[in-house]
PDB file of C-alpha atoms in Angstrom:
ATOM      1  CA  ALA A 289     181.125  96.870  21.550  1.00 90.00           C
ATOM      2  CA  GLY A 290     181.232  93.129  22.164  1.00 91.00           C
ATOM      3  CA  LEU A 291     182.260  93.631  25.785  1.00 92.00           C
ATOM      4  CA  ILE A 292     179.398  96.056  26.449  1.00 93.00           C
ATOM      5  CA  ASP A 293     176.969  93.694  24.721  1.00 93.00           C
ATOM      6  CA  GLU A 294     177.995  90.913  27.114  1.00 93.00           C
ATOM      7  CA  LEU A 295     177.548  93.220  30.107  1.00 93.00           C
ATOM      8  CA  CYS A 296     174.035  94.212  28.991  1.00 93.00           C
ATOM      9  CA  VAL A 297     173.034  90.590  28.417  1.00 94.00           C
ATOM     10  CA  ALA A 298     174.096  89.768  31.985  1.00 93.00           C
ATOM     11  CA  LEU A 299     172.220  92.806  33.342  1.00 93.00           C
ATOM     12  CA  LYS A 300     169.015  91.973  31.475  1.00 92.00           C
ATOM     13  CA  ALA A 301     169.113  88.399  32.755  1.00 92.00           C
ATOM     14  CA  GLN A 302     168.911  89.801  36.286  1.00 92.00           C
ATOM     15  CA  GLY A 303     166.489  92.617  35.484  1.00 91.00           C
ATOM     16  CA  LEU A 304     169.096  95.268  36.326  1.00 93.00           C
ATOM     17  CA  GLY A 305     170.359  98.495  34.835  1.00 92.00           C
ATOM     18  CA  VAL A 306     173.370 100.649  35.703  1.00 93.00           C
ATOM     19  CA  ARG A 307     173.806 104.380  36.227  1.00 90.00           C
ATOM     20  CA  ARG A 308     177.446 104.522  35.158  1.00 90.00           C
ATOM     21  CA  LEU A 309     179.721 102.562  32.822  1.00 93.00           C
ATOM     22  CA  CYS A 310     183.470 102.464  33.402  1.00 93.00           C
ATOM     23  CA  LEU A 311     186.027 101.084  30.955  1.00 93.00           C
ATOM     24  CA  THR A 312     189.543 100.402  32.241  1.00 93.00           C
ATOM     25  CA  LEU A 313     192.119  99.992  29.468  1.00 93.00           C
ATOM     26  CA  TYR A 314     195.429  98.286  30.279  1.00 94.00           C
ATOM     27  CA  ARG A 315     198.186  99.630  28.003  1.00 93.00           C
ATOM     28  CA  ALA A 316     201.179  97.627  26.875  1.00 93.00           C
ATOM     29  CA  ASP A 317     203.549  99.884  28.867  1.00 92.00           C
ATOM     30  CA  GLY A 318     201.786  99.093  32.141  1.00 91.00           C
ATOM     31  CA  THR A 319     199.769 102.317  32.415  1.00 93.00           C
ATOM     32  CA  LEU A 320     196.005 102.565  32.624  1.00 93.00           C
ATOM     33  CA  GLY A 321     193.392 104.531  30.735  1.00 91.00           C
ATOM     34  CA  HIS A 322     189.884 105.184  32.007  1.00 91.00           C
ATOM     35  CA  VAL A 323     186.667 106.052  30.182  1.00 90.00           C
ATOM     36  CA  GLN A 324     183.391 106.713  32.004  1.00 89.00           C
ATOM     37  CA  ALA A 325     179.855 107.437  30.856  1.00 88.00           C
ATOM     38  CA  GLY A 326     176.965 108.352  33.161  1.00 86.00           C
ATOM     39  CA  PHE A 327     173.245 107.923  32.576  1.00 86.00           C
ATOM     40  CA  SER A 328     170.272 109.918  33.828  1.00 80.00           C
ATOM     41  CA  SER A 329     168.442 106.675  34.671  1.00 82.00           C
ATOM     42  CA  ALA A 330     169.455 103.045  35.090  1.00 87.00           C
ATOM     43  CA  ILE A 331     169.775 101.400  31.668  1.00 88.00           C
ATOM     44  CA  CYS A 332     170.999  98.193  30.072  1.00 90.00           C
ATOM     45  CA  GLU A 333     170.840  99.243  26.416  1.00 89.00           C
ATOM     46  CA  ALA A 334     174.109  98.462  24.673  1.00 92.00           C
ATOM     47  CA  PRO A 335     173.702 100.790  21.631  1.00 91.00           C
ATOM     48  CA  HIS A 336     173.272 103.863  23.843  1.00 90.00           C
ATOM     49  CA  MET A 337     176.223 102.906  26.057  1.00 91.00           C
ATOM     50  CA  ILE A 338     178.450 102.286  23.043  1.00 90.00           C
ATOM     51  CA  ARG A 339     177.504 105.630  21.501  1.00 89.00           C
ATOM     52  CA  LEU A 340     178.487 107.571  24.622  1.00 88.00           C
ATOM     53  CA  VAL A 341     181.742 105.665  25.163  1.00 88.00           C
ATOM     54  CA  ARG A 342     182.800 105.975  21.519  1.00 87.00           C
ATOM     55  CA  GLU A 343     182.731 109.790  21.770  1.00 83.00           C
ATOM     56  CA  LYS A 344     185.299 109.665  24.581  1.00 84.00           C
ATOM     57  CA  LEU A 345     187.550 106.972  23.092  1.00 84.00           C
ATOM     58  CA  ASN A 346     188.567 109.388  20.344  1.00 80.00           C
ATOM     59  CA  HIS A 347     190.432 111.484  22.914  1.00 81.00           C
ATOM     60  CA  LEU A 348     192.190 108.558  24.614  1.00 85.00           C
ATOM     61  CA  ASP A 349     195.919 107.971  24.102  1.00 86.00           C
ATOM     62  CA  ALA A 350     196.399 104.284  23.331  1.00 87.00           C
ATOM     63  CA  GLY A 351     200.184 104.496  23.827  1.00 87.00           C
ATOM     64  CA  PHE A 352     201.893 101.375  22.428  1.00 90.00           C
ATOM     65  CA  GLY A 353     198.638  99.461  22.331  1.00 91.00           C
ATOM     66  CA  ILE A 354     195.899  98.106  24.570  1.00 91.00           C
ATOM     67  CA  ASP A 355     196.389  94.633  26.038  1.00 93.00           C
ATOM     68  CA  MET A 356     193.087  94.293  27.928  1.00 93.00           C
ATOM     69  CA  VAL A 357     189.825  96.140  28.526  1.00 93.00           C
ATOM     70  CA  VAL A 358     187.584  95.671  31.566  1.00 94.00           C
ATOM     71  CA  ALA A 359     183.984  96.977  31.616  1.00 93.00           C
ATOM     72  CA  ASP A 360     182.326  97.717  34.965  1.00 93.00           C
ATOM     73  CA  GLY A 361     178.761  98.790  35.607  1.00 93.00           C
ATOM     74  CA  HIS A 362     178.169 100.937  38.702  1.00 92.00           C
ATOM     75  CA  GLY A 363     175.029 102.041  40.546  1.00 90.00           C
ATOM     76  CA  ALA A 364     173.062  98.930  39.634  1.00 91.00           C
ATOM     77  CA  GLU A 365     169.305  99.285  40.102  1.00 90.00           C
ATOM     78  CA  ARG A 366     166.424  96.968  39.429  1.00 90.00           C
ATOM     79  CA  LEU A 367     164.542  98.045  36.325  1.00 85.00           C
ATOM     80  CA  SER A 368     160.882  98.741  37.017  1.00 71.00           C
ATOM     81  CA  ALA A 369     158.328  98.074  34.307  1.00 64.00           C
ATOM     82  CA  SER A 370     156.438 101.164  33.174  1.00 60.00           C
ATOM     83  CA  GLN A 371     152.858 100.916  32.023  1.00 56.00           C
ATOM     84  CA  VAL A 372     151.433 103.508  29.644  1.00 57.00           C
ATOM     85  CA  PRO A 373     148.049 103.855  27.907  1.00 55.00           C
ATOM     86  CA  LEU A 374     147.732 102.083  24.582  1.00 56.00           C
ATOM     87  CA  ASP A 375     147.418 105.422  22.750  1.00 53.00           C
ATOM     88  CA  ALA A 376     150.474 106.989  24.425  1.00 50.00           C
ATOM     89  CA  HIS A 377     153.196 105.251  22.406  1.00 48.00           C
ATOM     90  CA  GLU A 378     154.505 108.484  20.922  1.00 51.00           C
ATOM     91  CA  ALA A 379     154.700 110.098  24.363  1.00 48.00           C
ATOM     92  CA  ALA A 380     156.668 107.145  25.714  1.00 48.00           C
ATOM     93  CA  VAL A 381     159.079 107.323  22.766  1.00 48.00           C
ATOM     94  CA  GLN A 382     159.507 111.057  23.364  1.00 50.00           C
ATOM     95  CA  ASP A 383     160.295 110.490  27.051  1.00 52.00           C
ATOM     96  CA  GLY A 384     162.945 107.956  26.105  1.00 57.00           C
ATOM     97  CA  ALA A 385     164.466 110.347  23.565  1.00 70.00           C
ATOM     98  CA  THR A 386     164.674 113.032  26.254  1.00 72.00           C
ATOM     99  CA  SER A 387     166.644 110.725  28.551  1.00 74.00           C
ATOM    100  CA  LEU A 388     169.061 109.877  25.737  1.00 76.00           C
ATOM    101  CA  LEU A 389     169.556 113.584  24.992  1.00 79.00           C
ATOM    102  CA  ILE A 390     170.276 114.334  28.677  1.00 78.00           C
ATOM    103  CA  ASP A 391     172.878 111.552  28.730  1.00 79.00           C
ATOM    104  CA  ARG A 392     174.659 112.848  25.631  1.00 78.00           C
ATOM    105  CA  LEU A 393     174.723 116.452  26.881  1.00 81.00           C
ATOM    106  CA  SER A 394     175.888 115.395  30.362  1.00 77.00           C
ATOM    107  CA  ASN A 395     178.756 113.326  28.984  1.00 75.00           C
ATOM    108  CA  ARG A 396     179.872 116.086  26.639  1.00 78.00           C
ATOM    109  CA  LEU A 397     179.460 119.136  28.878  1.00 78.00           C
ATOM    110  CA  GLY A 398     179.663 117.586  32.341  1.00 76.00           C
ATOM    111  CA  ALA A 399     176.825 116.382  34.548  1.00 72.00           C
ATOM    112  CA  ARG A 400     177.112 119.453  36.793  1.00 78.00           C
ATOM    113  CA  ASN A 401     176.323 121.743  33.859  1.00 81.00           C
ATOM    114  CA  ILE A 402     173.006 120.122  32.849  1.00 80.00           C
ATOM    115  CA  TYR A 403     169.874 120.777  34.881  1.00 79.00           C
ATOM    116  CA  SER A 404     166.252 119.718  34.830  1.00 77.00           C
ATOM    117  CA  LEU A 405     163.166 120.665  36.811  1.00 76.00           C
ATOM    118  CA  GLY A 406     162.126 118.318  39.604  1.00 78.00           C
ATOM    119  CA  ALA A 407     158.754 118.196  41.322  1.00 80.00           C
ATOM    120  CA  HIS A 408     158.436 119.862  44.733  1.00 81.00           C
ATOM    121  CA  ALA A 409     155.570 119.390  47.191  1.00 82.00           C
ATOM    122  CA  SER A 410     153.860 122.762  46.817  1.00 84.00           C
ATOM    123  CA  HIS A 411     150.733 123.931  45.026  1.00 83.00           C
ATOM    124  CA  ILE A 412     152.127 127.476  44.599  1.00 85.00           C
ATOM    125  CA  PRO A 413     153.129 127.521  40.895  1.00 87.00           C
ATOM    126  CA  GLU A 414     156.546 129.165  41.322  1.00 84.00           C
ATOM    127  CA  ARG A 415     157.433 126.678  44.096  1.00 81.00           C
ATOM    128  CA  ALA A 416     156.067 123.500  42.509  1.00 83.00           C
ATOM    129  CA  GLN A 417     159.370 122.767  40.740  1.00 79.00           C
ATOM    130  CA  ARG A 418     163.023 123.106  41.675  1.00 80.00           C
ATOM    131  CA  ARG A 419     166.171 123.028  39.602  1.00 80.00           C
ATOM    132  CA  GLN A 420     168.234 119.876  40.061  1.00 79.00           C
ATOM    133  CA  PRO A 421     171.041 118.073  38.213  1.00 77.00           C
ATOM    134  CA  ALA A 422     169.539 116.370  35.176  1.00 75.00           C
ATOM    135  CA  GLY A 423     170.707 112.930  36.301  1.00 63.00           C
ATOM    136  CA  ALA A 424     169.609 113.255  39.936  1.00 64.00           C
ATOM    137  CA  ARG A 425     167.633 110.402  41.433  1.00 58.00           C
ATOM    138  CA  PRO A 426     164.071 111.352  42.422  1.00 54.00           C
ATOM    139  CA  GLN A 427     163.762 111.920  46.167  1.00 51.00           C
ATOM    140  CA  GLY A 428     160.733 109.799  47.094  1.00 44.00           C
ATOM    141  CA  ILE A 429     157.296 110.239  45.539  1.00 43.00           C
ATOM    142  CA  ILE A 430     155.975 113.769  45.180  1.00 44.00           C
ATOM    143  CA  VAL A 431     152.189 113.954  45.023  1.00 43.00           C
ATOM    144  CA  PRO A 432     150.979 117.183  43.358  1.00 45.00           C
ATOM    145  CA  LEU A 433     148.637 119.174  45.543  1.00 44.00           C
ATOM    146  CA  ARG A 434     146.818 120.717  42.601  1.00 45.00           C
ATOM    147  CA  ALA A 435     144.115 119.226  40.416  1.00 44.00           C
ATOM    148  CA  PRO A 436     145.806 117.004  37.806  1.00 45.00           C
ATOM    149  CA  ARG A 437     143.712 118.364  34.960  1.00 51.00           C
ATOM    150  CA  ALA A 438     144.445 122.043  35.659  1.00 61.00           C
ATOM    151  CA  ARG A 439     146.161 123.742  32.721  1.00 75.00           C
ATOM    152  CA  ARG A 440     149.667 125.058  33.249  1.00 82.00           C
ATOM    153  CA  PRO A 441     151.677 127.178  30.815  1.00 87.00           C
ATOM    154  CA  VAL A 442     154.975 125.990  29.389  1.00 76.00           C
ATOM    155  CA  PHE A 443     156.698 129.246  30.401  1.00 83.00           C
ATOM    156  CA  LEU A 444     156.402 131.057  33.746  1.00 88.00           C
ATOM    157  CA  LEU A 445     157.469 134.640  34.326  1.00 91.00           C
ATOM    158  CA  GLN A 446     159.723 135.014  37.340  1.00 87.00           C
ATOM    159  CA  PRO A 447     158.556 137.092  39.047  1.00 91.00           C
ATOM    160  CA  ALA A 448     154.978 137.537  37.880  1.00 93.00           C
ATOM    161  CA  GLU A 449     154.511 140.920  36.160  1.00 95.00           C
ATOM    162  CA  PRO A 450     151.735 143.377  37.079  1.00 95.00           C
ATOM    163  CA  ILE A 451     149.088 144.143  34.475  1.00 95.00           C
ATOM    164  CA  THR A 452     146.273 146.659  34.230  1.00 94.00           C
ATOM    165  CA  VAL A 453     142.898 145.018  33.794  1.00 91.00           C
ATOM    166  CA  MET A 454     140.218 146.979  31.980  1.00 82.00           C
ATOM    167  CA  ALA A 455     136.502 146.217  31.819  1.00 67.00           C
ATOM    168  CA  GLU A 456     136.973 143.705  34.613  1.00 66.00           C
ATOM    169  CA  VAL A 457     134.057 141.713  35.924  1.00 69.00           C
ATOM    170  CA  PRO A 458     134.141 141.008  39.690  1.00 69.00           C
ATOM    171  CA  GLU A 459     134.947 137.313  40.171  1.00 71.00           C
ATOM    172  CA  GLY A 460     134.799 136.870  36.384  1.00 81.00           C
ATOM    173  CA  ILE A 461     137.029 136.782  33.320  1.00 88.00           C
ATOM    174  CA  PRO A 462     138.429 140.223  32.375  1.00 90.00           C
ATOM    175  CA  LYS A 463     137.590 141.566  28.920  1.00 91.00           C
ATOM    176  CA  GLN A 464     140.811 143.509  28.319  1.00 93.00           C
ATOM    177  CA  PHE A 465     144.181 144.043  29.969  1.00 95.00           C
ATOM    178  CA  VAL A 466     147.395 145.972  29.340  1.00 95.00           C
ATOM    179  CA  TRP A 467     150.747 144.212  29.622  1.00 96.00           C
ATOM    180  CA  ARG A 468     154.034 145.900  28.733  1.00 95.00           C
ATOM    181  CA  ARG A 469     152.114 148.873  27.308  1.00 94.00           C
ATOM    182  CA  VAL A 470     150.193 146.662  24.843  1.00 95.00           C
ATOM    183  CA  ARG A 471     146.410 146.366  25.139  1.00 95.00           C
ATOM    184  CA  ARG A 472     145.077 142.806  24.813  1.00 95.00           C
ATOM    185  CA  ARG A 473     141.457 142.074  23.990  1.00 95.00           C
ATOM    186  CA  VAL A 474     140.297 138.770  25.451  1.00 94.00           C
ATOM    187  CA  VAL A 475     138.222 136.523  23.181  1.00 94.00           C
ATOM    188  CA  LYS A 476     138.364 133.254  25.164  1.00 92.00           C
ATOM    189  CA  GLY A 477     138.921 132.427  28.792  1.00 92.00           C
ATOM    190  CA  GLU A 478     138.386 129.914  31.551  1.00 91.00           C
ATOM    191  CA  GLY A 479     138.599 130.116  35.312  1.00 87.00           C
ATOM    192  CA  PRO A 480     138.945 130.947  38.023  1.00 90.00           C
ATOM    193  CA  GLU A 481     141.174 128.319  39.619  1.00 91.00           C
ATOM    194  CA  ARG A 482     141.707 129.427  43.199  1.00 90.00           C
ATOM    195  CA  ILE A 483     145.074 128.726  44.824  1.00 90.00           C
ATOM    196  CA  ALA A 484     145.188 129.442  48.536  1.00 88.00           C
ATOM    197  CA  PRO A 485     148.390 130.518  50.308  1.00 86.00           C
ATOM    198  CA  GLU A 486     150.409 127.961  52.241  1.00 84.00           C
ATOM    199  CA  TRP A 487     149.545 129.402  55.635  1.00 80.00           C
ATOM    200  CA  TRP A 488     150.880 126.405  57.575  1.00 81.00           C
ATOM    201  CA  HIS A 489     154.497 127.396  56.892  1.00 75.00           C
ATOM    202  CA  SER A 490     154.176 130.346  59.280  1.00 72.00           C
ATOM    203  CA  ILE A 491     152.735 128.354  62.210  1.00 77.00           C
ATOM    204  CA  GLY A 492     154.932 128.665  65.275  1.00 72.00           C
ATOM    205  CA  THR A 493     157.341 131.096  63.598  1.00 69.00           C
ATOM    206  CA  ALA A 494     157.858 134.830  63.468  1.00 66.00           C
ATOM    207  CA  ALA A 495     157.186 134.831  59.729  1.00 58.00           C
ATOM    208  CA  PRO A 496     154.457 137.189  58.463  1.00 61.00           C
ATOM    209  CA  ALA A 497     150.998 135.792  57.870  1.00 58.00           C
ATOM    210  CA  ALA A 498     150.299 134.222  54.493  1.00 60.00           C
ATOM    211  CA  SER A 499     149.123 136.498  51.711  1.00 73.00           C
ATOM    212  CA  SER A 500     145.677 136.491  50.168  1.00 84.00           C
ATOM    213  CA  PRO A 501     144.558 133.764  47.715  1.00 89.00           C
ATOM    214  CA  ARG A 502     145.040 133.932  43.967  1.00 91.00           C
ATOM    215  CA  ASP A 503     142.393 133.385  41.304  1.00 92.00           C
ATOM    216  CA  TYR A 504     143.992 132.146  38.064  1.00 93.00           C
ATOM    217  CA  TYR A 505     142.516 132.535  34.563  1.00 94.00           C
ATOM    218  CA  SER A 506     143.622 131.054  31.231  1.00 94.00           C
ATOM    219  CA  LEU A 507     143.012 133.626  28.496  1.00 94.00           C
ATOM    220  CA  GLU A 508     143.392 133.931  24.738  1.00 95.00           C
ATOM    221  CA  ASP A 509     143.505 137.301  22.989  1.00 95.00           C
ATOM    222  CA  ASP A 510     142.326 138.238  19.496  1.00 94.00           C
ATOM    223  CA  ALA A 511     145.821 137.516  18.116  1.00 94.00           C
ATOM    224  CA  GLY A 512     145.715 133.904  19.341  1.00 93.00           C
ATOM    225  CA  MET A 513     148.230 134.313  22.187  1.00 94.00           C
ATOM    226  CA  GLY A 514     147.606 132.437  25.439  1.00 94.00           C
ATOM    227  CA  PHE A 515     148.119 133.994  28.864  1.00 96.00           C
ATOM    228  CA  TRP A 516     147.929 132.759  32.437  1.00 95.00           C
ATOM    229  CA  ILE A 517     146.959 135.611  34.752  1.00 95.00           C
ATOM    230  CA  PHE A 518     145.827 135.825  38.352  1.00 94.00           C
ATOM    231  CA  ARG A 519     144.093 138.232  40.677  1.00 92.00           C
ATOM    232  CA  GLN A 520     145.720 138.654  44.074  1.00 89.00           C
ATOM    233  CA  GLY A 521     143.084 139.328  46.713  1.00 83.00           C
ATOM    234  CA  LEU A 522     139.291 139.180  46.958  1.00 76.00           C
ATOM    235  CA  TYR A 523     136.771 141.895  46.153  1.00 70.00           C
ATOM    236  CA  GLN A 524     134.514 141.131  49.087  1.00 67.00           C
ATOM    237  CA  SER A 525     137.356 141.757  51.559  1.00 61.00           C
ATOM    238  CA  ALA A 526     138.927 144.665  49.667  1.00 54.00           C
ATOM    239  CA  SER A 527     139.265 148.200  50.933  1.00 56.00           C
ATOM    240  CA  ALA A 528     140.593 151.375  49.426  1.00 52.00           C
ATOM    241  CA  GLU A 529     144.108 150.397  50.539  1.00 56.00           C
ATOM    242  CA  THR A 530     143.942 146.679  49.743  1.00 65.00           C
ATOM    243  CA  SER A 531     142.118 146.427  46.424  1.00 79.00           C
ATOM    244  CA  PRO A 532     142.833 143.276  44.377  1.00 86.00           C
ATOM    245  CA  ARG A 533     145.814 143.414  42.023  1.00 90.00           C
ATOM    246  CA  TRP A 534     146.318 141.585  38.725  1.00 94.00           C
ATOM    247  CA  PHE A 535     149.449 139.857  37.427  1.00 95.00           C
ATOM    248  CA  ILE A 536     150.498 137.817  34.412  1.00 96.00           C
ATOM    249  CA  HIS A 537     152.313 134.661  35.487  1.00 95.00           C
ATOM    250  CA  GLY A 538     152.836 132.623  32.337  1.00 94.00           C
ATOM    251  CA  LEU A 539     152.452 132.187  28.587  1.00 94.00           C
ATOM    252  CA  PHE A 540     150.889 129.246  26.791  1.00 92.00           C
ATOM    253  CA  GLY A 541     152.651 127.841  23.747  1.00 77.00           C
TER     254      GLY A 541
END
């Protein structure tokens, strides 16, 4: 603990954090023992480092004793100050707790077994995030292409499931719909939020033309459940063969 404290003091003096901590233990019989702990972001907080290392020391064979211990910090990065609104203290604390949880799970189960969702430059909901290792460094700055205030559900269905809309109003919020054989009566709703297809991906290729736009609606039924549904296609351009179709894409918590 004292050795890690000294390392963190030196790091803080230079405004640095490390992504990995390595302890090399020199045994009395001339052999070496190694303990490593990785972090999802660069840190210089001694209590968190000590907690992760202590879990692994219990499984280390000390042999006839330890003569010397060397602590090395790897992947040093300059710590950037983060500014948050004055009323967002709880959110900042929660974000920090999430990082600590990722570190503990990664060190217990292996970093390759823990994943998180990373932002991807797409305004199509099912493409806007990609699975990545929980401790992966962000690849540049991803600027969302959608409106920042648009509501998004906490759970997306993959793929979106078809629903039957009843008492629908052209270009308006449906009054009822059937999903998984259960009829839902809508009591609240907002929308539409139109999301156009990413047509530019097919330029200069043999890929088929982009599909029709989607109109998304946030709905609440009479039981208090929240749904995120969309209509694929437009009424004004519909024909008997290409009438708009409805899907449910997500559920609000």
